[in-house]
Short mmCIF file of C-alpha atoms and ligand atoms in Angstrom, two decimals:
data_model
loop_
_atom_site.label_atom_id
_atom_site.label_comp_id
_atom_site.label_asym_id
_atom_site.label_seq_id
_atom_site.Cartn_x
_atom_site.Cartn_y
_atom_site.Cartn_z
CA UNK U 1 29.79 214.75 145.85
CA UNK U 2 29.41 214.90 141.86
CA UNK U 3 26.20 216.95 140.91
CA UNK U 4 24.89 213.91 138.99
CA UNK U 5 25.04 212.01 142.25
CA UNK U 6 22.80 215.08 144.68
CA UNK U 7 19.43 214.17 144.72
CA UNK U 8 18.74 217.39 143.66
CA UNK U 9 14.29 218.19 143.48
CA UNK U 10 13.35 219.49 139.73
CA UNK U 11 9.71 219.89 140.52
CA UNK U 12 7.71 220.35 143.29
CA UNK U 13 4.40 217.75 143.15
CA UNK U 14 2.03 220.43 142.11
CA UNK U 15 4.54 221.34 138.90
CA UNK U 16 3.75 218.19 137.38
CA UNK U 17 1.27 218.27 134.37
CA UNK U 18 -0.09 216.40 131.39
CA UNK U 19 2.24 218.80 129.33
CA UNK U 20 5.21 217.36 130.77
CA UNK U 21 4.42 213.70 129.43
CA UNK U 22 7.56 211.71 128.79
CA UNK U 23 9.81 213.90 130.44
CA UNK U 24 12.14 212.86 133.37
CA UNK U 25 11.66 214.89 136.74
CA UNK U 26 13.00 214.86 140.23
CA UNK U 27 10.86 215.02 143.35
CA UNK U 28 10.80 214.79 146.85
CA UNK U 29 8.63 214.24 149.54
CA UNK U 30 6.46 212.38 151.66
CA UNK U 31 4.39 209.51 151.43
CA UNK U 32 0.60 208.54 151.19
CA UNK U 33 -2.11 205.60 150.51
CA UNK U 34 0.98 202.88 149.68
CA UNK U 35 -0.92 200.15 147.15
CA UNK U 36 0.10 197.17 145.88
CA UNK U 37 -2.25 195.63 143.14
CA UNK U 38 0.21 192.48 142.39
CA UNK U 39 1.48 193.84 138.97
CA UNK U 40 1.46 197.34 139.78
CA UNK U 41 2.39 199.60 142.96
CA UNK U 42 1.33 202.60 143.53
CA UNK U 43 1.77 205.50 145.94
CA UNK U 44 0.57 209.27 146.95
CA UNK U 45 3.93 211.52 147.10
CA UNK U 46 2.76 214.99 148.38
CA UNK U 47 4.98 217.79 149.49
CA UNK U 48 4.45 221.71 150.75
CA UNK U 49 2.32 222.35 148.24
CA UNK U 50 0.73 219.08 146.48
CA UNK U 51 0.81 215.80 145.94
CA UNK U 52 1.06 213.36 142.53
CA UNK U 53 0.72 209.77 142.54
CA UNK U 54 3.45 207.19 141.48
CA UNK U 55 2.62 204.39 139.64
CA UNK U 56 5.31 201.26 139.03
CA UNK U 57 3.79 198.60 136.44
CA UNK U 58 6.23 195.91 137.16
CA UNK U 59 7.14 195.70 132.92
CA UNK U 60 7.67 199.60 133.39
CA UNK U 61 9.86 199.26 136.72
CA UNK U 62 13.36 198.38 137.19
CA UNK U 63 13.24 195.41 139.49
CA UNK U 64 15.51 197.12 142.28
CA UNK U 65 12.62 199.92 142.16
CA UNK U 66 9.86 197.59 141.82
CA UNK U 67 11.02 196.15 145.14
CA UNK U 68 12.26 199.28 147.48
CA UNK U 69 7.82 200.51 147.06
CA UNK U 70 7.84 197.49 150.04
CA UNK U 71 10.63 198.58 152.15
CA UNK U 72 8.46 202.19 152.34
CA UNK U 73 6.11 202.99 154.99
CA UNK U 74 3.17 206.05 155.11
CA UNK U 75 4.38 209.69 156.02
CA UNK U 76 8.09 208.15 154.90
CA UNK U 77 10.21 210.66 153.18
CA UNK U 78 11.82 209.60 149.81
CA UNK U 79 13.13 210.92 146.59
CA UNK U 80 11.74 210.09 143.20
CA UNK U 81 13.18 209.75 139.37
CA UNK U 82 10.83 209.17 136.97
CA UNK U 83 8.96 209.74 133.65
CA UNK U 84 5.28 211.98 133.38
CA UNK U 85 3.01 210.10 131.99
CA UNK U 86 -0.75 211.11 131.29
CA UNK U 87 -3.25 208.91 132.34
CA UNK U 88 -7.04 209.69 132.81
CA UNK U 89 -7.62 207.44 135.76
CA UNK U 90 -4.82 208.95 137.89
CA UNK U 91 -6.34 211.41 140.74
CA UNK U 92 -4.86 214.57 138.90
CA UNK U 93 -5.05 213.11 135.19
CA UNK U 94 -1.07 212.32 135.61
CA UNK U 95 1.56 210.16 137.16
CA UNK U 96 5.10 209.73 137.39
CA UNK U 97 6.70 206.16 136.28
CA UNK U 98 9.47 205.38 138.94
CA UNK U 99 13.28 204.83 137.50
CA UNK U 100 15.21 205.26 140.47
CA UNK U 101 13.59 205.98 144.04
CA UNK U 102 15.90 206.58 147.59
CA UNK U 103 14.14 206.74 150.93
CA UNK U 104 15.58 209.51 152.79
CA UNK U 105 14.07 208.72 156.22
CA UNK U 106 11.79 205.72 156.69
CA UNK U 107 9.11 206.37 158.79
CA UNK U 108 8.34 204.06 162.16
CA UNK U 109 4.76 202.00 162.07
CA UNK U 110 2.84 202.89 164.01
CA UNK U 111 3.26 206.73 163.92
CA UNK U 112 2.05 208.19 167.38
CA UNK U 113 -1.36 209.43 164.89
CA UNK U 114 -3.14 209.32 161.68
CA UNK U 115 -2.04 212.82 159.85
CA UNK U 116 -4.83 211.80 157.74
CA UNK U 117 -7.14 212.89 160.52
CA UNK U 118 -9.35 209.64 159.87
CA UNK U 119 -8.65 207.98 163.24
CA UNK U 120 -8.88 211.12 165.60
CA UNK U 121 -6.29 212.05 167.69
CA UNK U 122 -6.85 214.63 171.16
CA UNK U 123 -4.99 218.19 170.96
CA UNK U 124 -2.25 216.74 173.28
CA UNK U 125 -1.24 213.84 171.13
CA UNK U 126 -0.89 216.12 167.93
CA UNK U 127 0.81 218.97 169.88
CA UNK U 128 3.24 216.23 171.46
CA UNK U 129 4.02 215.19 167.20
CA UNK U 130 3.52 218.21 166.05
CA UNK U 131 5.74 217.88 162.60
CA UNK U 132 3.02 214.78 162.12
CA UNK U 133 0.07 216.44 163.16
CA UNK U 134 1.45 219.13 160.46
CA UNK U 135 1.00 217.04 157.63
CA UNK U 136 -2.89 217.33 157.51
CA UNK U 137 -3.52 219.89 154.83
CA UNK U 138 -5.93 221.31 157.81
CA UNK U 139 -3.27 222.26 159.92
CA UNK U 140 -0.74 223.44 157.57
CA UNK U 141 -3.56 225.75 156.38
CA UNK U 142 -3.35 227.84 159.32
CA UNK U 143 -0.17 228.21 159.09
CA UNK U 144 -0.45 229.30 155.39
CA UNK U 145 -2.97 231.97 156.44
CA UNK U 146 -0.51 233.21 159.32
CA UNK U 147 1.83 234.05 157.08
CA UNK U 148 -0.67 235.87 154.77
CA UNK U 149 -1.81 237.74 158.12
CA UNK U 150 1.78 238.81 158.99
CA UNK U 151 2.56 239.69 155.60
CA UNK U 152 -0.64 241.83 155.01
CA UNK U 153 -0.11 243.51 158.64
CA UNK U 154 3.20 244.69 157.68
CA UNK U 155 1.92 245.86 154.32
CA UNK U 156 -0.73 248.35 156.25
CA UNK U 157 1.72 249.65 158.26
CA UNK U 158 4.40 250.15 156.37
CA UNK U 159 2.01 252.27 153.56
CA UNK U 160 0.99 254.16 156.38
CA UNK U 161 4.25 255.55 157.50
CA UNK U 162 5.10 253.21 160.71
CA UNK U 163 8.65 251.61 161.35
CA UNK U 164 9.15 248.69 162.55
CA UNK U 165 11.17 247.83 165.52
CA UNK U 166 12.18 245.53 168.01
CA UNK U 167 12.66 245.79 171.60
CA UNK U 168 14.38 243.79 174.43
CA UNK U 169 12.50 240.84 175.50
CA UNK U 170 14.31 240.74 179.14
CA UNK U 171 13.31 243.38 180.83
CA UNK U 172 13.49 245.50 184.47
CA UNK U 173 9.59 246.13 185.05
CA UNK U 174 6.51 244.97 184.51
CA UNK U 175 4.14 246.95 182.20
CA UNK U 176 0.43 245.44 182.47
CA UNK U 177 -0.66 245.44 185.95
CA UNK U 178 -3.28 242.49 185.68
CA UNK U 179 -1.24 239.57 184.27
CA UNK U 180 1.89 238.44 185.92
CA UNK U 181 6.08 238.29 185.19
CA UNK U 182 7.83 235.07 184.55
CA UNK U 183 11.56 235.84 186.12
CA UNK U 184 14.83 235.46 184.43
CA UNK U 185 18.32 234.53 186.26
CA UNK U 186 20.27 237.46 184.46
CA UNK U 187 23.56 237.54 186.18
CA UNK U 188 23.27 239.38 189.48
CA UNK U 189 20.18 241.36 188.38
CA UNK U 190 16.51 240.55 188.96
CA UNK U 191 14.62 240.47 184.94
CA UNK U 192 11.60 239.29 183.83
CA UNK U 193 10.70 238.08 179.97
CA UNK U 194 8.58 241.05 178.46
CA UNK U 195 4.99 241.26 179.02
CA UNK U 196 4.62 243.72 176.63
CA UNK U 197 7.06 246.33 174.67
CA UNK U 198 4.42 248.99 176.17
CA UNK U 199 7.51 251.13 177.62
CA UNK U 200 9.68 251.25 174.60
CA UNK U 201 7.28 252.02 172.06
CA UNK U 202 5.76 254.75 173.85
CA UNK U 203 9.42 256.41 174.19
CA UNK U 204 10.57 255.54 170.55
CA UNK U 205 7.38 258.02 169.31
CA UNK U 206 9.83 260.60 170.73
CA UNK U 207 11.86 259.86 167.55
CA UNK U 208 10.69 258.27 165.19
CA UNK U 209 6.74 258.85 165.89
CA UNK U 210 4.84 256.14 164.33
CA UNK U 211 6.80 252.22 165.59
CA UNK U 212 5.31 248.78 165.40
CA UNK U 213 6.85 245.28 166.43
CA UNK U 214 5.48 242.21 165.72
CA UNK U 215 6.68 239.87 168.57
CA UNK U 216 6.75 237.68 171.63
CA UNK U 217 4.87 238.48 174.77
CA UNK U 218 4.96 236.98 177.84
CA UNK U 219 2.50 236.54 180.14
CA UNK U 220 2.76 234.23 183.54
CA UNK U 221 -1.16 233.18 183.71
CA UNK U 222 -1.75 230.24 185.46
CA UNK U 223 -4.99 229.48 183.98
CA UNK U 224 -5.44 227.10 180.97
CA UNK U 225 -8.01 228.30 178.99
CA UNK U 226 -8.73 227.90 175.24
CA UNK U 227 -7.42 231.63 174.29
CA UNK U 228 -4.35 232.27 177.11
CA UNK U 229 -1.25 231.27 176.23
CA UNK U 230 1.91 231.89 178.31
CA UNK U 231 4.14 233.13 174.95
CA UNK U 232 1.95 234.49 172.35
CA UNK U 233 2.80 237.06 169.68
CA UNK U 234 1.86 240.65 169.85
CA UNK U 235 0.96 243.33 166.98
CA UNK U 236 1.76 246.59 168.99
CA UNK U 237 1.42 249.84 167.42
CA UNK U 238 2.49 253.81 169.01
CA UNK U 239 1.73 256.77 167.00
CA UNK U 240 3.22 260.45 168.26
CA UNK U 241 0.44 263.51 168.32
CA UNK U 242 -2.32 261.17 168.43
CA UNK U 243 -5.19 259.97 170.63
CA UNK U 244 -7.83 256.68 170.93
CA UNK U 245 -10.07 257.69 168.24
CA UNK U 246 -6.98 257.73 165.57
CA UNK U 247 -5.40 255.01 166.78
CA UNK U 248 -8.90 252.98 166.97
CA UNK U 249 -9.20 254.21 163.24
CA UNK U 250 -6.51 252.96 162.00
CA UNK U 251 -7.16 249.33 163.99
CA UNK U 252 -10.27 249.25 162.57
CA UNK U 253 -8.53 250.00 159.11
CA UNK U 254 -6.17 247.57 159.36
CA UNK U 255 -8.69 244.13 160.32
CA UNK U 256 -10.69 245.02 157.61
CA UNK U 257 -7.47 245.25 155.05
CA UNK U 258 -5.78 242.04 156.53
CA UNK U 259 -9.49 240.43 155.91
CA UNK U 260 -9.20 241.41 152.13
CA UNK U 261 -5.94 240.30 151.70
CA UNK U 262 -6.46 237.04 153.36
CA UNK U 263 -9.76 236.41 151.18
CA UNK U 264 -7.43 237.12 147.99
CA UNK U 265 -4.04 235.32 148.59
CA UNK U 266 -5.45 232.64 151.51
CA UNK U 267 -8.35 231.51 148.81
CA UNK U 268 -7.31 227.73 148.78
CA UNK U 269 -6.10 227.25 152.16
CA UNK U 270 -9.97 229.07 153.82
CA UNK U 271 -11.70 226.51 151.35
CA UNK U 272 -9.42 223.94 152.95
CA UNK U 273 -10.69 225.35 156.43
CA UNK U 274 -13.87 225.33 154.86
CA UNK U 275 -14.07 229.21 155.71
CA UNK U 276 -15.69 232.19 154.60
CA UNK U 277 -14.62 235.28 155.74
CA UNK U 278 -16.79 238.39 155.90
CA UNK U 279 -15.32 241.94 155.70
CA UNK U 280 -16.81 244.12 157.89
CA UNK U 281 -17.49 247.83 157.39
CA UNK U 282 -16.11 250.81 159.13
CA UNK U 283 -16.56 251.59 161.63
CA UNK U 284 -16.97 248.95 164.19
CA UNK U 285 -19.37 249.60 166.64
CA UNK U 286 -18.50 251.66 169.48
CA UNK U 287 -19.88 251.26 173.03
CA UNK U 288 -18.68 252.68 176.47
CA UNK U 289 -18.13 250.79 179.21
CA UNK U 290 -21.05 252.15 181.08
CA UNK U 291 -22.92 251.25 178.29
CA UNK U 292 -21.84 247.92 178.06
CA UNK U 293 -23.02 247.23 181.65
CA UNK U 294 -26.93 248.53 181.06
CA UNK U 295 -26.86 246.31 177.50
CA UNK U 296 -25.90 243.54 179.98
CA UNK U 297 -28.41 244.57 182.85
CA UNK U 298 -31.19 243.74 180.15
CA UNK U 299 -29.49 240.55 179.62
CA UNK U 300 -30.37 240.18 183.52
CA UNK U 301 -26.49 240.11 183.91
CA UNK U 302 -25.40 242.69 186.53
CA UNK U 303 -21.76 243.50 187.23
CA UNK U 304 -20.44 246.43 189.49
CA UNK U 305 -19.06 249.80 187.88
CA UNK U 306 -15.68 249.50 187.90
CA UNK U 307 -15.39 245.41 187.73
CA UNK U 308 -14.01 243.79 184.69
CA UNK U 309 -16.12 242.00 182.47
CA UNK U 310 -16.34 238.44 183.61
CA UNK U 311 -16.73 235.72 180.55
CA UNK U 312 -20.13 235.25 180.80
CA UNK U 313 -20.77 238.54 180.78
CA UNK U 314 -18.74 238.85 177.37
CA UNK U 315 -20.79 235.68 176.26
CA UNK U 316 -23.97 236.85 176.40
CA UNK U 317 -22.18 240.77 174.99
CA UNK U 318 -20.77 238.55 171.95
CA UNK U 319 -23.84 236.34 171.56
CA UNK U 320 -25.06 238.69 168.51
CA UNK U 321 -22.25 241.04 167.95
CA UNK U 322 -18.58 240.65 165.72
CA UNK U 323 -16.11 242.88 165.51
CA UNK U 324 -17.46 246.10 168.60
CA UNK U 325 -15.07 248.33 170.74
CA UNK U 326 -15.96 248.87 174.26
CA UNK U 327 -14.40 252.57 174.85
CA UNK U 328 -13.35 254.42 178.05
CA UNK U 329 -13.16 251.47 180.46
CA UNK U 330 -12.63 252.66 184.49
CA UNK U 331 -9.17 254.09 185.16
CA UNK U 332 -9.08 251.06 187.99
CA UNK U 333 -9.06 248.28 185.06
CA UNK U 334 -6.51 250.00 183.04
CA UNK U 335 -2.71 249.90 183.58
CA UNK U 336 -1.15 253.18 184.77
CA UNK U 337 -0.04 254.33 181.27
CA UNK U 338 -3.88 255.19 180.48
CA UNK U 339 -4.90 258.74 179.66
CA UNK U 340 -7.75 259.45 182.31
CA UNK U 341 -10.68 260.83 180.55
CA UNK U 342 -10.78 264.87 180.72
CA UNK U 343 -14.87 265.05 181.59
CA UNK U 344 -14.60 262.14 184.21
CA UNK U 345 -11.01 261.13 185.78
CA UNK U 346 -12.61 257.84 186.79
CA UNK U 347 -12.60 256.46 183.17
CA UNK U 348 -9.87 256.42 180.80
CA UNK U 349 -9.52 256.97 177.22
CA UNK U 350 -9.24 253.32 176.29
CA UNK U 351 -10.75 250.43 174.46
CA UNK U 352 -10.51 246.68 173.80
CA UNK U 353 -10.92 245.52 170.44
CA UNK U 354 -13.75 242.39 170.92
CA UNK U 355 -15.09 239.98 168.15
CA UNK U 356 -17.72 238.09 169.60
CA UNK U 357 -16.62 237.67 173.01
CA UNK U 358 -13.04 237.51 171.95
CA UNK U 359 -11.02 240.40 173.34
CA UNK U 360 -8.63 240.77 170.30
CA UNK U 361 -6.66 243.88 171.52
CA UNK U 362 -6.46 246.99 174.06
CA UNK U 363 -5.03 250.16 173.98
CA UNK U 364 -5.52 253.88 173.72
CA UNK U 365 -4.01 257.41 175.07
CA UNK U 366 -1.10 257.42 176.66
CA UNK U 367 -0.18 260.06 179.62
CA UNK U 368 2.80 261.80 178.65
CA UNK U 369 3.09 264.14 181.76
CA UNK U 370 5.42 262.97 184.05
CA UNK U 371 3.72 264.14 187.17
CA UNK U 372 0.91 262.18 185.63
CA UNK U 373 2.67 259.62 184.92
CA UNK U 374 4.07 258.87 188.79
CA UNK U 375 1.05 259.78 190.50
CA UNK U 376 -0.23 256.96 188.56
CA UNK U 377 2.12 254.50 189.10
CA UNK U 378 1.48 255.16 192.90
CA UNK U 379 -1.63 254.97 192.34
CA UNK U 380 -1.05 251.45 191.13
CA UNK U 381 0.85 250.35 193.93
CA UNK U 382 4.16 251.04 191.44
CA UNK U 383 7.44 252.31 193.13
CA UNK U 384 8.17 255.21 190.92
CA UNK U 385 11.72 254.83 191.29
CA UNK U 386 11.96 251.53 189.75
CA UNK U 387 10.54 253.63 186.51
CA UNK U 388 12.92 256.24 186.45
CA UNK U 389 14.62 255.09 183.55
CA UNK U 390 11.75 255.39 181.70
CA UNK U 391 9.94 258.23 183.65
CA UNK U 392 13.28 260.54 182.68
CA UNK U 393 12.30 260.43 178.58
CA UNK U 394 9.41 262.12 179.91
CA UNK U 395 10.87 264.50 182.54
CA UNK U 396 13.07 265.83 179.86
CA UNK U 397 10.18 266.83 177.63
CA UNK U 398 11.01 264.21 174.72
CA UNK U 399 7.69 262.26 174.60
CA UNK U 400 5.08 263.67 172.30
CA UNK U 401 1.51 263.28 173.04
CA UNK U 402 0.69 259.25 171.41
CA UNK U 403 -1.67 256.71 171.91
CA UNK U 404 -1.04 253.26 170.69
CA UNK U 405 -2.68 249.17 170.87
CA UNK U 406 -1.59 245.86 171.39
CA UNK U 407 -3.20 243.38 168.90
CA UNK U 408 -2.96 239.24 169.94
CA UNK U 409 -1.72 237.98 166.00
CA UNK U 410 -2.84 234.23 167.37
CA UNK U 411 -6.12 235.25 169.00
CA UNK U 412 -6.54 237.00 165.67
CA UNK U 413 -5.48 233.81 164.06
CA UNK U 414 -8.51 232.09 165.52
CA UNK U 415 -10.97 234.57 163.89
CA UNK U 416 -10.06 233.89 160.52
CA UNK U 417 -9.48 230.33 160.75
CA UNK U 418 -12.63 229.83 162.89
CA UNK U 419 -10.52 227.29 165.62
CA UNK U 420 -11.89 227.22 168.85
CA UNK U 421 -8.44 226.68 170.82
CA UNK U 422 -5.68 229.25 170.49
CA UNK U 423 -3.18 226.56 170.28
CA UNK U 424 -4.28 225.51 166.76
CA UNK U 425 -2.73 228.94 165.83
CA UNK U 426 0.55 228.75 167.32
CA UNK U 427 3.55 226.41 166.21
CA UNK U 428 4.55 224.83 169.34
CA UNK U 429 2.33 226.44 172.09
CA UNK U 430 3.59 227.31 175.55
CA UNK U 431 0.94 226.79 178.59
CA UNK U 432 0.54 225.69 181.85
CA UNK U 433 1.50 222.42 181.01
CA UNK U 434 3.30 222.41 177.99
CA UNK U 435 7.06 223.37 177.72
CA UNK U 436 8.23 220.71 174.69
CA UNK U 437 8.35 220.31 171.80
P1 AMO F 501 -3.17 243.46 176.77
O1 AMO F 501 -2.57 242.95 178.03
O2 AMO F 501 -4.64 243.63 176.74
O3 AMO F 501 -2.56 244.90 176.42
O4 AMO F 501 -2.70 242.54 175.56
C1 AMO F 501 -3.01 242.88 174.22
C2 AMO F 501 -3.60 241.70 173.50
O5 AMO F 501 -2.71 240.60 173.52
C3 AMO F 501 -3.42 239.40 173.58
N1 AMO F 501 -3.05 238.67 174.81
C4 AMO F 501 -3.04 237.33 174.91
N2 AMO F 501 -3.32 236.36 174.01
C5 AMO F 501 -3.21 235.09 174.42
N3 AMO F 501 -2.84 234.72 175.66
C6 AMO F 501 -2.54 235.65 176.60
N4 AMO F 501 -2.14 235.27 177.83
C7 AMO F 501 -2.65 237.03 176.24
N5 AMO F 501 -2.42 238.20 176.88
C8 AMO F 501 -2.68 239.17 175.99
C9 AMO F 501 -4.91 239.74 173.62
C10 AMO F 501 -4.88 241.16 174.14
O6 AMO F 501 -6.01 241.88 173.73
N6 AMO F 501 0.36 247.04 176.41
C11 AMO F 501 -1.03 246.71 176.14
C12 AMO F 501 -1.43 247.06 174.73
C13 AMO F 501 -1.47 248.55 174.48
O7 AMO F 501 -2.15 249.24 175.24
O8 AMO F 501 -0.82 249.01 173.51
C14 AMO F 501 -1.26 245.23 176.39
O9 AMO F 501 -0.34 244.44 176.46
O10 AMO F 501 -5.40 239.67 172.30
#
């Protein structure tokens, strides 16, 4: 194909400004608000980052052009020659004249929903047309601020010395005790997909010390609730010759940073969101577990030493807190990776990261004595021989002394963006129910 003949983009909607009057420009995109006022047509072309309104007077418009506005339908995608031209009345003070116009893909009527958002549609209609459900400015917002969120997370980590890695996502054993495996065919072997990359990153601090991954996590939950999913993405950290308190530190550090950085480069898409984000101080607050269950006894809620918290217990715990820690949580709770507590073996020295009554992330010291380490697993009903591939890094005196956390990016996600569902933070969620698109 000749160059003249591509239908090549010059300017992206947002580009186009009063200064350009008179000059010819290229765009591409999708379509909006299609008008037809008799001797004029007009319509809204909007792409990633804007949108600009067409307008063909029928004396300005070739007749060929003048008639292909009909053939297009809203949320179409076409391609656009024209002129800038100022004019006061348009939404942004500017409009292009069409000279030549080419619809790419001609969208169906009716579209399974309104991107507009004006006529409503429910959470499984939008996730089931998800592209279309993308092209509300609310939406893509999110997404917008996820990638600020990533970006900042990596910025943190990498100025403080961490590398970042990735580990196998089929996997031998399971890592968290509580939440189940979802099993993988692998030849002749019996895998599972990765709950967590607990294992590796504990034995890569016996190189290169301080590791991070941002990635998938699997989780076979059969409960659908607003903040499970059954993939979700995972900030882990693991830091050699460290304990809770550092590793809580730099946690702490690291929210308040990614807060900053979203205020600063997120600015438009939070006012889209209608958001304002607070930065908290350090540091959070920090209660014990046992703690935790006398604040709730005066909430009249009583719970068992040594249960888990159940949600309405963390409601009425969130009801006037944001971002808290609850520490040294009972060793029974706690996979058997946990560092017992030295003044009482029956707690460990852990914590979850909570905002409200949003458990963001977990972690802690590790045990890095083997002995420990398989007295533990039996402990947890674990065959210790199923670890000894990992148990060995430790028997040969390569592990350092580390603690480390796992951080849930898309319950995170839901902090900043203030969405109630974890799905409106994830692409193309995975639940329950939902394996497509
Ligand atoms: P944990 O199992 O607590 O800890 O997971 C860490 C964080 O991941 C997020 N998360 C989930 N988010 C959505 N849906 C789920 N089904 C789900 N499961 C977990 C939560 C949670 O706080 N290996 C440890 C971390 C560590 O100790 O380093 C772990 O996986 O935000």
């Amino acid at each position: 194909m000749r160059l003249k003949d591509r239908r090549v983009k010059t300017h992206s909607c947002s580009e186009i400004h009063g200064e350009l009057e008179g000059q010819e420009v290229c765009l591409a995109g999708y379509v909006r608000v299609i008008r037809d006022l008799g001797g004029i047509k007009f319509f809204i072309l909007y792409d990633r980052d804007g949108e600009i309104q067409i307008a063909a007077p029928r004396v300005q418009t070739p007749p060929e052009v003048f008639t292909k506005i009909d053939q297009i339908t809203p949320e179409s995608t076409v391609w656009v020659r024209g002129r800038v031209k100022r004019t006061p009345q348009a939404p942004r003070g500017v409009e292009v004249i069409p000279q030549e116009i080419e619809v790419f893909s001609r969208a169906s009527v009716p579209l399974p929903l309104d991107p507009t958002g004006r006529i409503k549609s429910s959470l499984d209609t939008r996730l089931n047309a998800r592209i279309l459900d993308l092209r509300h400015p609310k939406r893509r917002a999110i997404f917008k601020i996820r990638h600020v969120v990533t970006n900042a997370i990596r910025e943190f980590l990498n100025s403080r010395g961490f590398l970042e890695v990735q580990t196998p996502k089929i996997v031998a054993t399971a890592t968290e005790s509580g939440s189940a495996l979802f099993p993988v065919a692998y030849f002749e072997k019996e895998a599972f997909l990765s709950q967590s990359p607990q294992l590796f990153k504990e034995i890569l601090t016996g190189c290169f010390e301080k590791v991070y991954e941002i990635g998938p996590i699997f989780r076979a939950e059969e409960f659908n609730t607003n903040k499970h999913l059954n993939e979700c993405t995972s900030v882990d950290i693991e830091m050699a010759f460290s304990n809770c308190d550092d590793v809580m530190r730099v946690l702490e550090e690291l929210i308040i940073f990614t807060l900053k950085k979203t205020k600063e480069l997120a600015e438009k898409e939070l006012e889209v969101l209608g958001r304002k984000l607070e930065v908290p101080e350090a540091p959070f607050p920090r209660y014990s577990y046992t703690e935790v269950l006398q604040i709730l006894e005066k909430k009249g809620i009583r719970i068992e030493w040594g249960e888990d918290l159940p949600t309405p217990a963390e409601k009425a715990l969130g009801e006037d807190r944001g971002f808290y820690f609850i520490t040294e949580w009972p060793t029974k709770t706690k996979p058997f990776y946990a560092m017992p507590c030295k003044h009482d073996e029956r707690v460990t020295e852990t914590f979850d990261l909570m905002w409200k009554d949003l458990e963001l992330a977990s972690g802690g010291t590790r045990i890095h004595d083997p002995q420990l380490l398989e007295r533990r697993l039996e402990e947890n009903g674990l065959n210790p021989e199923n670890f000894e591939p990992h148990l060995r890094h430790f028997r040969w005196g390569l592990i350092p002394p580390h603690a480390g956390w796992g951080l849930g990016l898309d319950r995170f996600l839901m902090v900043l963006t203030g969405e109630q569902n974890i799905r409106e933070c994830v692409l193309f969620p995975r639940d329950r129910h939902r394996l497509v698109p």
